[in-house]
mmCIF file with all atom_site columns, C-alpha atoms in Angstrom:
data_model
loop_
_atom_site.group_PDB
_atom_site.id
_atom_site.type_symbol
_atom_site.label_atom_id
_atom_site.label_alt_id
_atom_site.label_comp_id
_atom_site.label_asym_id
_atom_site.label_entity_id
_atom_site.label_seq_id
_atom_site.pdbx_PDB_ins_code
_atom_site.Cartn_x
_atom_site.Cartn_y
_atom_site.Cartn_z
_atom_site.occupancy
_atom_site.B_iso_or_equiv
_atom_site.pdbx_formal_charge
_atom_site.auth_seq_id
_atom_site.auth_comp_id
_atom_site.auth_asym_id
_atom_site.auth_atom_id
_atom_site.pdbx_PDB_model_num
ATOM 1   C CA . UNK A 1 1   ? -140.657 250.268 -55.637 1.00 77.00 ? 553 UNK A CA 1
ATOM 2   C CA . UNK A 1 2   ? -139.990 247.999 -52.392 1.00 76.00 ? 554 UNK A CA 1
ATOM 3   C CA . UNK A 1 3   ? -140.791 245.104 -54.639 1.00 80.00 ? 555 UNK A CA 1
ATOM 4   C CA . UNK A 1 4   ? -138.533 246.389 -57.755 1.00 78.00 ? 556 UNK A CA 1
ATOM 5   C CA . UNK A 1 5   ? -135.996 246.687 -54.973 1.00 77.00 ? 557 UNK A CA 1
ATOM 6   C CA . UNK A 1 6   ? -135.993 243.813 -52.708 1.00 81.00 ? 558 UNK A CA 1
ATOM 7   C CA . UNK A 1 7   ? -137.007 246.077 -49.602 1.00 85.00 ? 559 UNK A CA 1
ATOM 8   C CA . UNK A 1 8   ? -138.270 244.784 -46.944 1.00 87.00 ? 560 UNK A CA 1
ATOM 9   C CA . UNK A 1 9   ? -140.023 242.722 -49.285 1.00 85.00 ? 561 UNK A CA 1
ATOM 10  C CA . UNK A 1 10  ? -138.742 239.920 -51.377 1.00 86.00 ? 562 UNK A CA 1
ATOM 11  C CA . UNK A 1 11  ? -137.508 240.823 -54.781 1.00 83.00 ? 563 UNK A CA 1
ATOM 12  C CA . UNK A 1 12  ? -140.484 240.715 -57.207 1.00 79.00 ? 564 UNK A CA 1
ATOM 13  C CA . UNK A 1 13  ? -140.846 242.274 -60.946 1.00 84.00 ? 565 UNK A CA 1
ATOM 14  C CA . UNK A 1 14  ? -143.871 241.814 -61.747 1.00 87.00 ? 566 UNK A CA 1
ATOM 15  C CA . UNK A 1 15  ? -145.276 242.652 -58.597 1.00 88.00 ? 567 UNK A CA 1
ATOM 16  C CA . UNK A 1 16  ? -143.482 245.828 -58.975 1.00 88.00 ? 568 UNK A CA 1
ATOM 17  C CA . UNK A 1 17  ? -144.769 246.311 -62.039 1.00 91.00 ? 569 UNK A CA 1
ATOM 18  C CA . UNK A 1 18  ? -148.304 245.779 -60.979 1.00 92.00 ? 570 UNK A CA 1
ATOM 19  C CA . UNK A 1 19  ? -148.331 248.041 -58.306 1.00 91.00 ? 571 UNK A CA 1
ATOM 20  C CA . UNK A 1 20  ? -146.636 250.798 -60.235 1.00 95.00 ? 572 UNK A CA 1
ATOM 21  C CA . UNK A 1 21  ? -149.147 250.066 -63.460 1.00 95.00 ? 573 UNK A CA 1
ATOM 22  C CA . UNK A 1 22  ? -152.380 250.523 -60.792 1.00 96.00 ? 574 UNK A CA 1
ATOM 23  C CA . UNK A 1 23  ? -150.611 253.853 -59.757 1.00 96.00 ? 575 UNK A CA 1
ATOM 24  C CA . UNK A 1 24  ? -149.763 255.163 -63.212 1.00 97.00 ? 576 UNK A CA 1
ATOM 25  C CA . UNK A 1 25  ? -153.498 253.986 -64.179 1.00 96.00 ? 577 UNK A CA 1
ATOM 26  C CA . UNK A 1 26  ? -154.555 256.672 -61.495 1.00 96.00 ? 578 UNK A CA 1
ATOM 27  C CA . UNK A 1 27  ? -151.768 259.644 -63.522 1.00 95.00 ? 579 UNK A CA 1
ATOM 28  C CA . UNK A 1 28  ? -148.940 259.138 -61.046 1.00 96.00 ? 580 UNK A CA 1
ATOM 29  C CA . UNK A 1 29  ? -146.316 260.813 -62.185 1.00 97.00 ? 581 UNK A CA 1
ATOM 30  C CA . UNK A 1 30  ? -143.523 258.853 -60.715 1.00 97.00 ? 582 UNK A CA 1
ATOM 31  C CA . UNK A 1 31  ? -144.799 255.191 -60.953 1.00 97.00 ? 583 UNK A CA 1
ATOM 32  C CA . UNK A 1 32  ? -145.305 256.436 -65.055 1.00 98.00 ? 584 UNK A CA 1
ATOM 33  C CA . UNK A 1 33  ? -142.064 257.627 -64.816 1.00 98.00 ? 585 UNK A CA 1
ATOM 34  C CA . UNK A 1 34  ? -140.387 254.357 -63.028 1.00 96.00 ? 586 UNK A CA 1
ATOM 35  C CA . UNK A 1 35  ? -142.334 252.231 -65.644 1.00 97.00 ? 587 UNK A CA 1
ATOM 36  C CA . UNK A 1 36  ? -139.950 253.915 -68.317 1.00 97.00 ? 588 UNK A CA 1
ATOM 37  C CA . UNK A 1 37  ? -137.075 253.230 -66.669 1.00 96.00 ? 589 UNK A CA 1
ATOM 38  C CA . UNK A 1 38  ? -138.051 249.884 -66.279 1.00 95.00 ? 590 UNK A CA 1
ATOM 39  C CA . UNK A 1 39  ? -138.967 249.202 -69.969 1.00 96.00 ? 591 UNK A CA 1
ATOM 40  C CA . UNK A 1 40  ? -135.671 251.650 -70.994 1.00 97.00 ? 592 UNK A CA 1
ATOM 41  C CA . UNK A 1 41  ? -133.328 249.263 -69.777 1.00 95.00 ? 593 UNK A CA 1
ATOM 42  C CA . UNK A 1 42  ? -135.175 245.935 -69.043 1.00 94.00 ? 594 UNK A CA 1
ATOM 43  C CA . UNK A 1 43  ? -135.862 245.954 -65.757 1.00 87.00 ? 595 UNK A CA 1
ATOM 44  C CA . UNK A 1 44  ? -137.388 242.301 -65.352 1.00 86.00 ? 596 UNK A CA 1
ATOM 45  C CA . UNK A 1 45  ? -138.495 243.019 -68.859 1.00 91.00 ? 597 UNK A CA 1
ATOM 46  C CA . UNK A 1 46  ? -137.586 242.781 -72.322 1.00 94.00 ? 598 UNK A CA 1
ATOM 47  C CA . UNK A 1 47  ? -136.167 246.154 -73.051 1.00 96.00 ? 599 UNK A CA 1
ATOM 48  C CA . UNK A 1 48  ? -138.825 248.075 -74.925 1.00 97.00 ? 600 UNK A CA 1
ATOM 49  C CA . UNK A 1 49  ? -137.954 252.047 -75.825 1.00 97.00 ? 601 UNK A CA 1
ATOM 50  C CA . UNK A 1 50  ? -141.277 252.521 -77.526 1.00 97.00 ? 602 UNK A CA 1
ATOM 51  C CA . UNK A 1 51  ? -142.852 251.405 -74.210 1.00 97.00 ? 603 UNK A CA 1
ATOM 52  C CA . UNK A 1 52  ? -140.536 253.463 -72.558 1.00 98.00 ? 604 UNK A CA 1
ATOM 53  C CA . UNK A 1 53  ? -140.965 256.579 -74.008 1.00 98.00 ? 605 UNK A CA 1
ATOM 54  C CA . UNK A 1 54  ? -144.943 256.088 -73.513 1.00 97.00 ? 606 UNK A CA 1
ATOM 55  C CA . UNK A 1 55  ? -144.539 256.387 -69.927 1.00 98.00 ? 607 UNK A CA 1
ATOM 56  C CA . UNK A 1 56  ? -141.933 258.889 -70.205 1.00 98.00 ? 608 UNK A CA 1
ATOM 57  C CA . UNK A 1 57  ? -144.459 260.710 -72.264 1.00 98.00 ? 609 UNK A CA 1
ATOM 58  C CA . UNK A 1 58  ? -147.088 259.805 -70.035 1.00 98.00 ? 610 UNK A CA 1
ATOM 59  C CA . UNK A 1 59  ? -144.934 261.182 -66.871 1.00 98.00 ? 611 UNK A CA 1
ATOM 60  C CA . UNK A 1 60  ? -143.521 264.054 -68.884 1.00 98.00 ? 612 UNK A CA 1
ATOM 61  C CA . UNK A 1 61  ? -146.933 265.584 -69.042 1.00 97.00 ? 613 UNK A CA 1
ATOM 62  C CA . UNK A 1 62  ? -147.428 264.969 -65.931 1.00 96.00 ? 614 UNK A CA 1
ATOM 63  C CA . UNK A 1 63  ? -144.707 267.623 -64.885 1.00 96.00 ? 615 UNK A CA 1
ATOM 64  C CA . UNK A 1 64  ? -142.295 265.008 -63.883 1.00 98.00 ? 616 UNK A CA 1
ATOM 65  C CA . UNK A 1 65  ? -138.711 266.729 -64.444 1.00 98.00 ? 617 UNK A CA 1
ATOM 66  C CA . UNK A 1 66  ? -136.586 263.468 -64.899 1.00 98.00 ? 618 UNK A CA 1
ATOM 67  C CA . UNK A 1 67  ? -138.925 262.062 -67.310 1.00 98.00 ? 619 UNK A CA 1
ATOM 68  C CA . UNK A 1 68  ? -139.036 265.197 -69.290 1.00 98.00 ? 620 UNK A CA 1
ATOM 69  C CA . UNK A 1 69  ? -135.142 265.308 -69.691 1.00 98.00 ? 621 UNK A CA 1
ATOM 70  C CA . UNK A 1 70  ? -134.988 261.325 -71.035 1.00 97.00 ? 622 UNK A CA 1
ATOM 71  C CA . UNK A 1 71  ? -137.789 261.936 -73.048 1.00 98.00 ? 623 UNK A CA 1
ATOM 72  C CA . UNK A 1 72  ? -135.791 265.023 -74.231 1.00 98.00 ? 624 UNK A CA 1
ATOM 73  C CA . UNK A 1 73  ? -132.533 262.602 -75.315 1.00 97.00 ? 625 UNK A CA 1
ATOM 74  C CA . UNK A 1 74  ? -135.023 259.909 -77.038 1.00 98.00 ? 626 UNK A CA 1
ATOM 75  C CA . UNK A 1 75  ? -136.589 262.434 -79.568 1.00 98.00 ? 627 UNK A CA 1
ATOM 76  C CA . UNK A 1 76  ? -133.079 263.306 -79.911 1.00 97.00 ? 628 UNK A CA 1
ATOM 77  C CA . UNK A 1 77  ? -131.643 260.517 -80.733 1.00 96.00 ? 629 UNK A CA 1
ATOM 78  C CA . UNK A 1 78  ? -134.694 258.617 -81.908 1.00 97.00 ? 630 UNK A CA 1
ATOM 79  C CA . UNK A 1 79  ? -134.957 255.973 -79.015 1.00 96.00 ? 631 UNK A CA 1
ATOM 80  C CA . UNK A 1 80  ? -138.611 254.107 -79.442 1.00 94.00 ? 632 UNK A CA 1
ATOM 81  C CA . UNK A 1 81  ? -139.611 257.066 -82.005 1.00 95.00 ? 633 UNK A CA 1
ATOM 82  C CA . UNK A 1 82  ? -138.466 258.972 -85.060 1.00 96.00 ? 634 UNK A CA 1
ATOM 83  C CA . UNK A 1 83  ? -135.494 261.743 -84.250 1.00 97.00 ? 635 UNK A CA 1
ATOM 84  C CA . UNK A 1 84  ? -137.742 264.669 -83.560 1.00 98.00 ? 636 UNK A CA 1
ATOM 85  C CA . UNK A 1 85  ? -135.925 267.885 -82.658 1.00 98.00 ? 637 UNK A CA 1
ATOM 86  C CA . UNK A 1 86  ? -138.619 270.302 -82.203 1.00 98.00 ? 638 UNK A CA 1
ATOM 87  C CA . UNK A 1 87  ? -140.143 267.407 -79.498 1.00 98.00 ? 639 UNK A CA 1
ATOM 88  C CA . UNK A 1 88  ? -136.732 267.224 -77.758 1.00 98.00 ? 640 UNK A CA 1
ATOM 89  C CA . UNK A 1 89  ? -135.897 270.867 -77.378 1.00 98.00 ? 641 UNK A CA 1
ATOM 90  C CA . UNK A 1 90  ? -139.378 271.610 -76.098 1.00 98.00 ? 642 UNK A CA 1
ATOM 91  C CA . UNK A 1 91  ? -139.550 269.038 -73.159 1.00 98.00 ? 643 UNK A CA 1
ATOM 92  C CA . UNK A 1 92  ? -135.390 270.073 -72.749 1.00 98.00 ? 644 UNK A CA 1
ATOM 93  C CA . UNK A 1 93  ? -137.237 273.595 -72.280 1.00 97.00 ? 645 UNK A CA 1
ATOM 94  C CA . UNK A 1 94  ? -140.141 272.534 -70.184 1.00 98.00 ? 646 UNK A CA 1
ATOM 95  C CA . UNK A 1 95  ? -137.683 270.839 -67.840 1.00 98.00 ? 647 UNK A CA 1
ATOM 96  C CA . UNK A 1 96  ? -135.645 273.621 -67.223 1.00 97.00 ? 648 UNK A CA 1
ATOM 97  C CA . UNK A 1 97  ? -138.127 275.586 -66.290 1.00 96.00 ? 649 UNK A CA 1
ATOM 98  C CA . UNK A 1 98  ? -140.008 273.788 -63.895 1.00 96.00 ? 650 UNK A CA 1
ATOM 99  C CA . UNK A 1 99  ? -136.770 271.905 -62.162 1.00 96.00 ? 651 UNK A CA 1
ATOM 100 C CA . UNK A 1 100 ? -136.484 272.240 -58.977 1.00 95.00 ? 652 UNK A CA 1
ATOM 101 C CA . UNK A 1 101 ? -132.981 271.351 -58.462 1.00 96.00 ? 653 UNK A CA 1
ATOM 102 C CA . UNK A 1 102 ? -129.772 272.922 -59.811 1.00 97.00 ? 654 UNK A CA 1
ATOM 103 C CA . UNK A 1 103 ? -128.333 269.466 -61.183 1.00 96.00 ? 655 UNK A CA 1
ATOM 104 C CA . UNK A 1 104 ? -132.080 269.028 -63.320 1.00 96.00 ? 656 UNK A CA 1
ATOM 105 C CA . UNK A 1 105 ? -131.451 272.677 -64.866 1.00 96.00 ? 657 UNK A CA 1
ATOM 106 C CA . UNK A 1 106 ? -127.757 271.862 -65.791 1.00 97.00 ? 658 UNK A CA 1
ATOM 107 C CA . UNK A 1 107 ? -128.801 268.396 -67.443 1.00 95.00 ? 659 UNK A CA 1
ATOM 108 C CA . UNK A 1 108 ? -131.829 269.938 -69.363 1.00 97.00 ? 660 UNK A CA 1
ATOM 109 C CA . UNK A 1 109 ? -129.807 273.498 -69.967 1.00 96.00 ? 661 UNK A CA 1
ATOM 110 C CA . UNK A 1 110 ? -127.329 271.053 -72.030 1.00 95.00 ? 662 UNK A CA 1
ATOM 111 C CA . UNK A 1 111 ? -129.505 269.445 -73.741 1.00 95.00 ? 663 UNK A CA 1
ATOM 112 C CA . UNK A 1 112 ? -130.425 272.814 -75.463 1.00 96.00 ? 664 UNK A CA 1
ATOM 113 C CA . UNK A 1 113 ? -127.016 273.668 -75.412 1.00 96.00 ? 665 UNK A CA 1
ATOM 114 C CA . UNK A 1 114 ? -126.757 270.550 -78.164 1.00 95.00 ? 666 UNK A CA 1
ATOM 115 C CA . UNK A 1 115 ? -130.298 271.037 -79.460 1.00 97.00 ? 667 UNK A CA 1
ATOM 116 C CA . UNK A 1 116 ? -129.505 274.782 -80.380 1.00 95.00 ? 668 UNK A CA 1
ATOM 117 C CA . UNK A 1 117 ? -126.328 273.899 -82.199 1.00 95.00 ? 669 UNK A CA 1
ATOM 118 C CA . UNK A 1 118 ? -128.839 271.358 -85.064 1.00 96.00 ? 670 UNK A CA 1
ATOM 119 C CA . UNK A 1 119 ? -131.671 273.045 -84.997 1.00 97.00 ? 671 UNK A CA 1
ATOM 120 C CA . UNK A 1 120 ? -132.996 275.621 -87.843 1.00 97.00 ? 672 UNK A CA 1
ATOM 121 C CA . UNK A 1 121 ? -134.356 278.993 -86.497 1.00 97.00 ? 673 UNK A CA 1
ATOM 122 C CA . UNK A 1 122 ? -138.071 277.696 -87.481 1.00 98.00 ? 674 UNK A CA 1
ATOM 123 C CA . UNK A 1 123 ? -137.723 274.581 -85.403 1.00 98.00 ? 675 UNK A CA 1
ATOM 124 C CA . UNK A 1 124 ? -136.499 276.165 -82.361 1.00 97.00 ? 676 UNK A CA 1
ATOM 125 C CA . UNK A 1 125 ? -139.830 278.807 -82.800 1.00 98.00 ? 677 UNK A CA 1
ATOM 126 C CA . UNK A 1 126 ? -141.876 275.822 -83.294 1.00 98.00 ? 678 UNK A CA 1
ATOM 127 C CA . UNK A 1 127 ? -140.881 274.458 -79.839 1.00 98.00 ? 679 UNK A CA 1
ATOM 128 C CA . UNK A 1 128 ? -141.136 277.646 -77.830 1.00 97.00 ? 680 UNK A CA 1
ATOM 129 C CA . UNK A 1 129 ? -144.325 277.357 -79.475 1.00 98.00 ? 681 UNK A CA 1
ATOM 130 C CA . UNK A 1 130 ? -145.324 274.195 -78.301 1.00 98.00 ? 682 UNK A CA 1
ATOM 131 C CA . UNK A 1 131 ? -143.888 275.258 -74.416 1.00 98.00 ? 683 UNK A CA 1
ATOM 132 C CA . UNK A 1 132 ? -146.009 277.953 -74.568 1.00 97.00 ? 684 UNK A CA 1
ATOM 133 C CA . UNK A 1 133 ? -149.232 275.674 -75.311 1.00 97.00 ? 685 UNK A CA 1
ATOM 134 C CA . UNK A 1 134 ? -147.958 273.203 -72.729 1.00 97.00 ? 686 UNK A CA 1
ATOM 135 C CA . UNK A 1 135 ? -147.715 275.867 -70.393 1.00 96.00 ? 687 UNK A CA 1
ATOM 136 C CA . UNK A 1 136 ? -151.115 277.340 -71.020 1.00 95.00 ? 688 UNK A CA 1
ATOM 137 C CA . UNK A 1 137 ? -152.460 274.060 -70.909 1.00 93.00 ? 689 UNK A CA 1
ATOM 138 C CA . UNK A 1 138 ? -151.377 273.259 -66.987 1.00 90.00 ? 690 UNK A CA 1
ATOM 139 C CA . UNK A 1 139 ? -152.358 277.073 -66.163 1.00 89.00 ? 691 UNK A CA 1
ATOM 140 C CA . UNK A 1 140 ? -155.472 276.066 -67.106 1.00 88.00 ? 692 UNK A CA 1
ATOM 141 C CA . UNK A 1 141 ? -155.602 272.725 -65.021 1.00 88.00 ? 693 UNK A CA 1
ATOM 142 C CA . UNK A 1 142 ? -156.202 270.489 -68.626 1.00 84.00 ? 694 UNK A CA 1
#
């Protein structure tokens, strides 16, 4: 991050990026999460939403909140993937219930607001479904 950020350090991308990829190698959360951002908007990089939403993905399963919301909006809009509603309302869900801050509950709480108003009775059981399964899944530590 210093290095993404010229802190204290002088302003390097690619050494940012190769100290974030050794700490998303080891399933850090945030350094998966950063490396989205970074491919998102082309951070010292081409811009790359496929990429992107890997590490969002990556993050997202990881319990990271913020990469569960934009990895909410890119199955909903289709950014690096195919439009996938089912996939965006269940990470939109996941995120709302694991936020820890009012401001991440407001942002994922609208994004079902919008999800809700698309989405067939089927595809919004199919996502609770998949929370569920999510859900079991960290209870049990996979």
């Amino acid at each position: 991050v210093m290095h993404g950020q010229g802190k204290g350090v002088r302003k390097d991308h690619r050494e940012a990026r190769r100290w974030l990829g050794r700490a998303a190698s080891q399933g850090y959360a945030e350094a998966e999460y950063r490396l989205g951002v970074i491919h998102e908007f082309g951070d010292g990089v081409a811009e790359d939403k496929a990429a992107a939403r890997e590490y969002y993905e990556r993050a997202a399963d990881h319990a990271h909140v913020e990469a569960q919301i934009r990895l909410s909006e890119f199955y909903e809009l289709g950014f690096g993937t195919a439009a996938d509603l089912v996939s965006a309302r269940m990470w939109a869900e996941i995120a709302k219930r694991i936020a820890s801050s009012h401001s991440e509950r407001v942002r994922a709480g609208g994004s079902l607001d919008s999800l809700a108003e698309i989405m067939t009775p089927e595809q919004a059981a199919e996502a609770r479904r998949r929370v569920q399964a999510w859900i079991g899944r960290r209870a049990r530590g996979e």
